[in-house]
Short mmCIF file of N, CA and C in Angstrom, two decimals:
data_model
loop_
_atom_site.label_atom_id
_atom_site.label_comp_id
_atom_site.label_asym_id
_atom_site.label_seq_id
_atom_site.Cartn_x
_atom_site.Cartn_y
_atom_site.Cartn_z
N UNK A 1 16.75 10.25 4.10
CA UNK A 1 15.34 10.05 4.43
C UNK A 1 14.53 9.77 3.19
N UNK A 2 13.44 9.05 3.41
CA UNK A 2 12.54 8.68 2.33
C UNK A 2 11.13 9.04 2.75
N UNK A 3 10.34 9.54 1.83
CA UNK A 3 8.95 9.87 2.10
C UNK A 3 8.04 9.02 1.21
N UNK A 4 6.96 8.57 1.80
CA UNK A 4 5.92 7.86 1.05
C UNK A 4 4.65 8.68 1.15
N UNK A 5 4.05 8.99 0.01
CA UNK A 5 2.85 9.81 -0.01
C UNK A 5 1.75 9.05 -0.74
N UNK A 6 0.67 8.77 0.00
CA UNK A 6 -0.48 8.07 -0.58
C UNK A 6 -1.50 9.06 -1.11
N UNK A 7 -2.30 8.61 -2.05
CA UNK A 7 -3.42 9.40 -2.56
C UNK A 7 -4.46 8.44 -3.12
N UNK A 8 -5.67 8.97 -3.34
CA UNK A 8 -6.71 8.18 -3.98
C UNK A 8 -7.80 7.68 -3.07
N UNK A 9 -7.67 7.90 -1.77
CA UNK A 9 -8.73 7.47 -0.88
C UNK A 9 -9.97 8.34 -1.02
N UNK A 10 -11.03 7.91 -0.34
CA UNK A 10 -12.26 8.69 -0.40
C UNK A 10 -13.46 7.88 0.03
N UNK A 11 -14.63 8.41 -0.28
CA UNK A 11 -15.90 7.79 0.07
C UNK A 11 -16.49 7.15 -1.19
N UNK A 12 -16.90 5.90 -1.06
CA UNK A 12 -17.48 5.18 -2.20
C UNK A 12 -18.59 4.27 -1.70
N UNK A 13 -19.56 4.02 -2.54
CA UNK A 13 -20.64 3.11 -2.18
C UNK A 13 -20.19 1.66 -2.30
N UNK A 14 -20.84 0.81 -1.56
CA UNK A 14 -20.55 -0.62 -1.64
C UNK A 14 -20.69 -1.09 -3.09
N UNK A 15 -19.73 -1.92 -3.51
CA UNK A 15 -19.70 -2.38 -4.88
C UNK A 15 -18.87 -1.52 -5.81
N UNK A 16 -18.48 -0.35 -5.32
CA UNK A 16 -17.70 0.57 -6.14
C UNK A 16 -16.22 0.27 -6.14
N UNK A 17 -15.47 1.17 -6.77
CA UNK A 17 -14.03 0.97 -6.94
C UNK A 17 -13.26 2.23 -6.57
N UNK A 18 -12.04 2.02 -6.15
CA UNK A 18 -11.09 3.10 -5.90
C UNK A 18 -9.70 2.62 -6.28
N UNK A 19 -8.85 3.58 -6.64
CA UNK A 19 -7.46 3.25 -6.93
C UNK A 19 -6.56 4.09 -6.05
N UNK A 20 -5.77 3.43 -5.23
CA UNK A 20 -4.81 4.12 -4.37
C UNK A 20 -3.45 4.15 -5.05
N UNK A 21 -2.73 5.24 -4.81
CA UNK A 21 -1.36 5.37 -5.30
C UNK A 21 -0.46 5.76 -4.15
N UNK A 22 0.80 5.36 -4.26
CA UNK A 22 1.80 5.72 -3.26
C UNK A 22 3.12 5.96 -3.97
N UNK A 23 3.64 7.17 -3.80
CA UNK A 23 4.90 7.54 -4.44
C UNK A 23 5.99 7.66 -3.38
N UNK A 24 7.09 6.99 -3.62
CA UNK A 24 8.25 7.09 -2.73
C UNK A 24 9.25 8.07 -3.33
N UNK A 25 9.80 8.93 -2.46
CA UNK A 25 10.78 9.90 -2.93
C UNK A 25 11.83 10.12 -1.85
N UNK A 26 12.95 10.68 -2.27
CA UNK A 26 14.02 10.97 -1.32
C UNK A 26 15.30 10.25 -1.68
N UNK A 27 16.03 9.85 -0.66
CA UNK A 27 17.37 9.28 -0.80
C UNK A 27 17.29 7.78 -1.13
N UNK A 28 16.78 7.46 -2.32
CA UNK A 28 16.50 6.07 -2.68
C UNK A 28 17.55 5.50 -3.61
N UNK A 29 18.12 4.36 -3.22
CA UNK A 29 18.98 3.59 -4.13
C UNK A 29 18.16 2.51 -4.80
N UNK A 30 17.41 1.77 -4.01
CA UNK A 30 16.53 0.74 -4.56
C UNK A 30 15.40 0.47 -3.58
N UNK A 31 14.31 -0.07 -4.10
CA UNK A 31 13.17 -0.46 -3.27
C UNK A 31 12.90 -1.93 -3.50
N UNK A 32 12.84 -2.69 -2.43
CA UNK A 32 12.53 -4.11 -2.53
C UNK A 32 11.01 -4.26 -2.54
N UNK A 33 10.46 -4.79 -1.50
CA UNK A 33 9.01 -4.98 -1.45
C UNK A 33 8.29 -3.66 -1.17
N UNK A 34 7.12 -3.53 -1.77
CA UNK A 34 6.20 -2.44 -1.46
C UNK A 34 4.85 -3.06 -1.15
N UNK A 35 4.11 -2.44 -0.26
CA UNK A 35 2.85 -3.06 0.11
C UNK A 35 1.83 -2.07 0.63
N UNK A 36 0.65 -2.61 0.82
CA UNK A 36 -0.46 -1.85 1.41
C UNK A 36 -0.96 -2.59 2.65
N UNK A 37 -1.19 -1.82 3.69
CA UNK A 37 -1.76 -2.30 4.93
C UNK A 37 -2.98 -1.44 5.23
N UNK A 38 -3.81 -1.92 6.14
CA UNK A 38 -4.95 -1.11 6.54
C UNK A 38 -5.22 -1.27 8.02
N UNK A 39 -5.85 -0.24 8.57
CA UNK A 39 -6.21 -0.28 9.98
C UNK A 39 -7.58 0.34 10.17
N UNK A 40 -8.50 -0.46 10.64
CA UNK A 40 -9.85 0.01 10.94
C UNK A 40 -9.90 0.44 12.40
N UNK A 41 -10.87 1.29 12.76
CA UNK A 41 -10.97 1.76 14.14
C UNK A 41 -11.08 0.59 15.12
N UNK A 42 -10.25 0.61 16.15
CA UNK A 42 -10.28 -0.42 17.17
C UNK A 42 -9.64 -1.73 16.78
N UNK A 43 -9.03 -1.78 15.60
CA UNK A 43 -8.40 -3.02 15.14
C UNK A 43 -6.92 -2.80 14.88
N UNK A 44 -6.19 -3.91 14.81
CA UNK A 44 -4.77 -3.84 14.50
C UNK A 44 -4.56 -3.62 13.01
N UNK A 45 -3.41 -3.07 12.69
CA UNK A 45 -3.04 -2.89 11.30
C UNK A 45 -2.82 -4.27 10.68
N UNK A 46 -3.31 -4.46 9.45
CA UNK A 46 -3.21 -5.75 8.81
C UNK A 46 -2.73 -5.61 7.37
N UNK A 47 -2.04 -6.64 6.90
CA UNK A 47 -1.56 -6.66 5.53
C UNK A 47 -2.73 -6.82 4.56
N UNK A 48 -2.69 -6.02 3.49
CA UNK A 48 -3.67 -6.14 2.43
C UNK A 48 -3.03 -6.85 1.23
N UNK A 49 -1.90 -6.33 0.77
CA UNK A 49 -1.21 -6.89 -0.39
C UNK A 49 0.22 -6.40 -0.41
N UNK A 50 1.09 -7.20 -1.01
CA UNK A 50 2.50 -6.84 -1.13
C UNK A 50 3.00 -7.27 -2.49
N UNK A 51 3.97 -6.52 -3.02
CA UNK A 51 4.54 -6.84 -4.32
C UNK A 51 6.05 -6.66 -4.25
N UNK A 52 6.77 -7.62 -4.82
CA UNK A 52 8.23 -7.55 -4.83
C UNK A 52 8.70 -6.65 -5.97
N UNK A 53 9.99 -6.36 -5.99
CA UNK A 53 10.53 -5.55 -7.07
C UNK A 53 10.41 -6.26 -8.41
N UNK A 54 10.33 -7.58 -8.39
CA UNK A 54 10.18 -8.35 -9.61
C UNK A 54 8.74 -8.60 -10.01
N UNK A 55 7.80 -8.12 -9.20
CA UNK A 55 6.40 -8.23 -9.55
C UNK A 55 5.64 -9.38 -8.92
N UNK A 56 6.28 -10.12 -8.05
CA UNK A 56 5.55 -11.19 -7.35
C UNK A 56 4.63 -10.58 -6.31
N UNK A 57 3.42 -11.11 -6.24
CA UNK A 57 2.40 -10.52 -5.37
C UNK A 57 1.88 -11.52 -4.35
N UNK A 58 1.38 -10.96 -3.26
CA UNK A 58 0.74 -11.78 -2.23
C UNK A 58 -0.41 -10.96 -1.66
N UNK A 59 -1.54 -11.61 -1.46
CA UNK A 59 -2.74 -10.92 -1.01
C UNK A 59 -3.31 -11.57 0.25
N UNK A 60 -3.93 -10.74 1.08
CA UNK A 60 -4.71 -11.27 2.18
C UNK A 60 -5.93 -11.97 1.59
N UNK A 61 -6.37 -13.00 2.27
CA UNK A 61 -7.50 -13.78 1.75
C UNK A 61 -8.75 -12.92 1.54
N UNK A 62 -8.92 -11.92 2.39
CA UNK A 62 -10.17 -11.15 2.34
C UNK A 62 -10.22 -10.18 1.16
N UNK A 63 -9.15 -10.05 0.38
CA UNK A 63 -9.18 -9.18 -0.80
C UNK A 63 -8.90 -9.92 -2.10
N UNK A 64 -8.60 -11.19 -2.00
CA UNK A 64 -8.29 -11.95 -3.23
C UNK A 64 -9.47 -11.90 -4.19
N UNK A 65 -9.15 -11.60 -5.43
CA UNK A 65 -10.18 -11.51 -6.46
C UNK A 65 -10.85 -10.15 -6.54
N UNK A 66 -10.60 -9.28 -5.58
CA UNK A 66 -11.22 -7.95 -5.58
C UNK A 66 -10.19 -6.83 -5.73
N UNK A 67 -9.03 -6.99 -5.14
CA UNK A 67 -7.98 -5.97 -5.16
C UNK A 67 -6.81 -6.45 -6.01
N UNK A 68 -6.14 -5.50 -6.66
CA UNK A 68 -4.94 -5.81 -7.44
C UNK A 68 -3.85 -4.81 -7.10
N UNK A 69 -2.69 -5.33 -6.72
CA UNK A 69 -1.54 -4.49 -6.45
C UNK A 69 -0.61 -4.49 -7.66
N UNK A 70 -0.04 -3.35 -7.95
CA UNK A 70 0.91 -3.24 -9.06
C UNK A 70 1.91 -2.14 -8.71
N UNK A 71 2.98 -2.06 -9.49
CA UNK A 71 3.97 -1.03 -9.22
C UNK A 71 4.67 -0.61 -10.50
N UNK A 72 5.18 0.62 -10.45
CA UNK A 72 5.98 1.17 -11.54
C UNK A 72 7.34 1.47 -10.93
N UNK A 73 8.31 0.61 -11.19
CA UNK A 73 9.62 0.77 -10.55
C UNK A 73 10.32 2.06 -11.00
N UNK A 74 10.10 2.46 -12.23
CA UNK A 74 10.75 3.68 -12.74
C UNK A 74 10.24 4.92 -12.00
N UNK A 75 9.02 4.83 -11.50
CA UNK A 75 8.41 5.97 -10.80
C UNK A 75 8.38 5.78 -9.29
N UNK A 76 8.95 4.68 -8.81
CA UNK A 76 8.92 4.37 -7.36
C UNK A 76 7.50 4.47 -6.81
N UNK A 77 6.57 3.91 -7.54
CA UNK A 77 5.16 4.04 -7.20
C UNK A 77 4.50 2.66 -7.13
N UNK A 78 3.63 2.52 -6.14
CA UNK A 78 2.84 1.30 -5.99
C UNK A 78 1.37 1.70 -6.02
N UNK A 79 0.56 0.85 -6.60
CA UNK A 79 -0.87 1.11 -6.74
C UNK A 79 -1.67 -0.02 -6.09
N UNK A 80 -2.90 0.33 -5.71
CA UNK A 80 -3.83 -0.68 -5.24
C UNK A 80 -5.18 -0.39 -5.90
N UNK A 81 -5.55 -1.23 -6.84
CA UNK A 81 -6.85 -1.12 -7.48
C UNK A 81 -7.84 -1.95 -6.66
N UNK A 82 -8.85 -1.27 -6.13
CA UNK A 82 -9.83 -1.91 -5.27
C UNK A 82 -11.18 -1.92 -5.96
N UNK A 83 -11.76 -3.10 -6.09
CA UNK A 83 -13.06 -3.25 -6.72
C UNK A 83 -13.98 -4.03 -5.80
N UNK A 84 -15.26 -4.00 -6.13
CA UNK A 84 -16.26 -4.71 -5.31
C UNK A 84 -16.08 -4.39 -3.84
N UNK A 85 -15.95 -3.11 -3.54
CA UNK A 85 -15.68 -2.70 -2.17
C UNK A 85 -16.86 -2.98 -1.26
N UNK A 86 -16.53 -3.31 -0.02
CA UNK A 86 -17.52 -3.65 0.99
C UNK A 86 -17.38 -2.69 2.17
N UNK A 87 -18.45 -2.49 2.94
CA UNK A 87 -18.33 -1.62 4.12
C UNK A 87 -17.20 -2.06 5.06
N UNK A 88 -16.94 -3.34 5.14
CA UNK A 88 -15.86 -3.82 6.02
C UNK A 88 -14.47 -3.50 5.50
N UNK A 89 -14.37 -2.96 4.28
CA UNK A 89 -13.09 -2.49 3.77
C UNK A 89 -12.76 -1.09 4.27
N UNK A 90 -13.68 -0.47 4.97
CA UNK A 90 -13.45 0.86 5.51
C UNK A 90 -12.29 0.84 6.50
N UNK A 91 -11.30 1.70 6.23
CA UNK A 91 -10.09 1.73 7.05
C UNK A 91 -9.18 2.84 6.54
N UNK A 92 -8.14 3.10 7.32
CA UNK A 92 -7.04 3.92 6.82
C UNK A 92 -6.06 2.96 6.14
N UNK A 93 -5.72 3.27 4.91
CA UNK A 93 -4.81 2.42 4.14
C UNK A 93 -3.42 3.06 4.13
N UNK A 94 -2.43 2.25 4.48
CA UNK A 94 -1.06 2.72 4.60
C UNK A 94 -0.17 2.04 3.57
N UNK A 95 0.71 2.83 2.98
CA UNK A 95 1.72 2.31 2.07
C UNK A 95 2.98 1.97 2.87
N UNK A 96 3.65 0.92 2.45
CA UNK A 96 4.88 0.48 3.11
C UNK A 96 5.93 0.15 2.07
N UNK A 97 7.18 0.49 2.34
CA UNK A 97 8.24 0.19 1.39
C UNK A 97 9.52 -0.19 2.13
N UNK A 98 10.20 -1.17 1.57
CA UNK A 98 11.47 -1.65 2.09
C UNK A 98 12.57 -1.04 1.22
N UNK A 99 13.28 -0.06 1.77
CA UNK A 99 14.12 0.81 0.95
C UNK A 99 15.60 0.67 1.31
N UNK A 100 16.41 0.59 0.27
CA UNK A 100 17.85 0.76 0.48
C UNK A 100 18.20 2.18 0.04
N UNK A 101 18.72 2.95 0.95
CA UNK A 101 19.05 4.35 0.66
C UNK A 101 20.44 4.47 0.09
N UNK A 102 20.65 5.54 -0.65
CA UNK A 102 21.97 5.85 -1.21
C UNK A 102 22.99 5.94 -0.09
N UNK A 103 24.12 5.26 -0.27
CA UNK A 103 25.19 5.33 0.71
C UNK A 103 25.01 4.40 1.89
N UNK A 104 23.96 3.57 1.87
CA UNK A 104 23.73 2.64 2.97
C UNK A 104 23.67 1.21 2.46
N UNK A 105 24.04 0.28 3.33
CA UNK A 105 23.96 -1.15 2.98
C UNK A 105 22.66 -1.75 3.49
N UNK A 106 22.26 -1.37 4.70
CA UNK A 106 21.06 -1.95 5.28
C UNK A 106 19.82 -1.32 4.66
N UNK A 107 18.71 -2.06 4.77
CA UNK A 107 17.43 -1.57 4.30
C UNK A 107 16.64 -1.00 5.46
N UNK A 108 15.80 -0.03 5.15
CA UNK A 108 14.95 0.60 6.14
C UNK A 108 13.51 0.51 5.68
N UNK A 109 12.64 0.24 6.63
CA UNK A 109 11.22 0.12 6.32
C UNK A 109 10.53 1.46 6.57
N UNK A 110 9.80 1.94 5.58
CA UNK A 110 9.12 3.22 5.69
C UNK A 110 7.61 3.06 5.54
N UNK A 111 6.88 3.99 6.18
CA UNK A 111 5.42 4.02 6.11
C UNK A 111 4.96 5.37 5.58
N UNK A 112 3.85 5.35 4.86
CA UNK A 112 3.19 6.59 4.50
C UNK A 112 2.30 7.07 5.63
N UNK A 113 1.66 8.21 5.42
CA UNK A 113 0.84 8.81 6.47
C UNK A 113 -0.57 8.23 6.49
N UNK A 114 -0.94 7.50 5.45
CA UNK A 114 -2.25 6.86 5.40
C UNK A 114 -3.26 7.66 4.62
N UNK A 115 -4.20 6.96 4.02
CA UNK A 115 -5.30 7.60 3.31
C UNK A 115 -6.60 6.87 3.68
N UNK A 116 -7.63 7.64 3.98
CA UNK A 116 -8.89 7.08 4.45
C UNK A 116 -9.72 6.55 3.29
N UNK A 117 -10.19 5.34 3.45
CA UNK A 117 -11.15 4.73 2.52
C UNK A 117 -12.41 4.43 3.31
N UNK A 118 -13.52 4.97 2.87
CA UNK A 118 -14.80 4.74 3.53
C UNK A 118 -15.78 4.17 2.52
N UNK A 119 -16.35 3.03 2.84
CA UNK A 119 -17.31 2.37 1.96
C UNK A 119 -18.68 2.38 2.65
N UNK A 120 -19.62 3.03 2.00
CA UNK A 120 -20.97 3.12 2.58
C UNK A 120 -21.86 2.00 2.06
N UNK A 121 -22.79 1.57 2.92
CA UNK A 121 -23.68 0.47 2.53
C UNK A 121 -24.91 0.97 1.82
#
C-alpha cells in the first residue's frame, strides 16, 4: 500500500499565494507521474498540473502562468506553488501519483485525501 498526504492548504485573499505539498510513502519502488487535481463544490474533479519523473510538466489552461508544479524524487514529494490566486481557485486539491510498488510489475494510481484551498475576494 501507498499513502499520499497533502498539506499547505488554507484561506488566502485574492492575489495571494499558497504552496501545497504531497508526500508519498509506503511500499514504493518507483513513481512515474505525479499531479494535482481539484474539485469545487458541485463540479467534477479536474486536472490542475502534472509532472513526470523526468520533470516534464503540463498545466491546465486556467493556471498557466500562475501555478508551478515541481517534485523532489528523492523525497517522493510533489509541490504546487500557487500565485495570483482567484476566488474561482477555491476547491479541494488532491494529489495523485502513478506508483510501481515493490514486488509488483503493474502500476497503481493513488490519491491523497485532499486539502482545502479557499480564496476570498
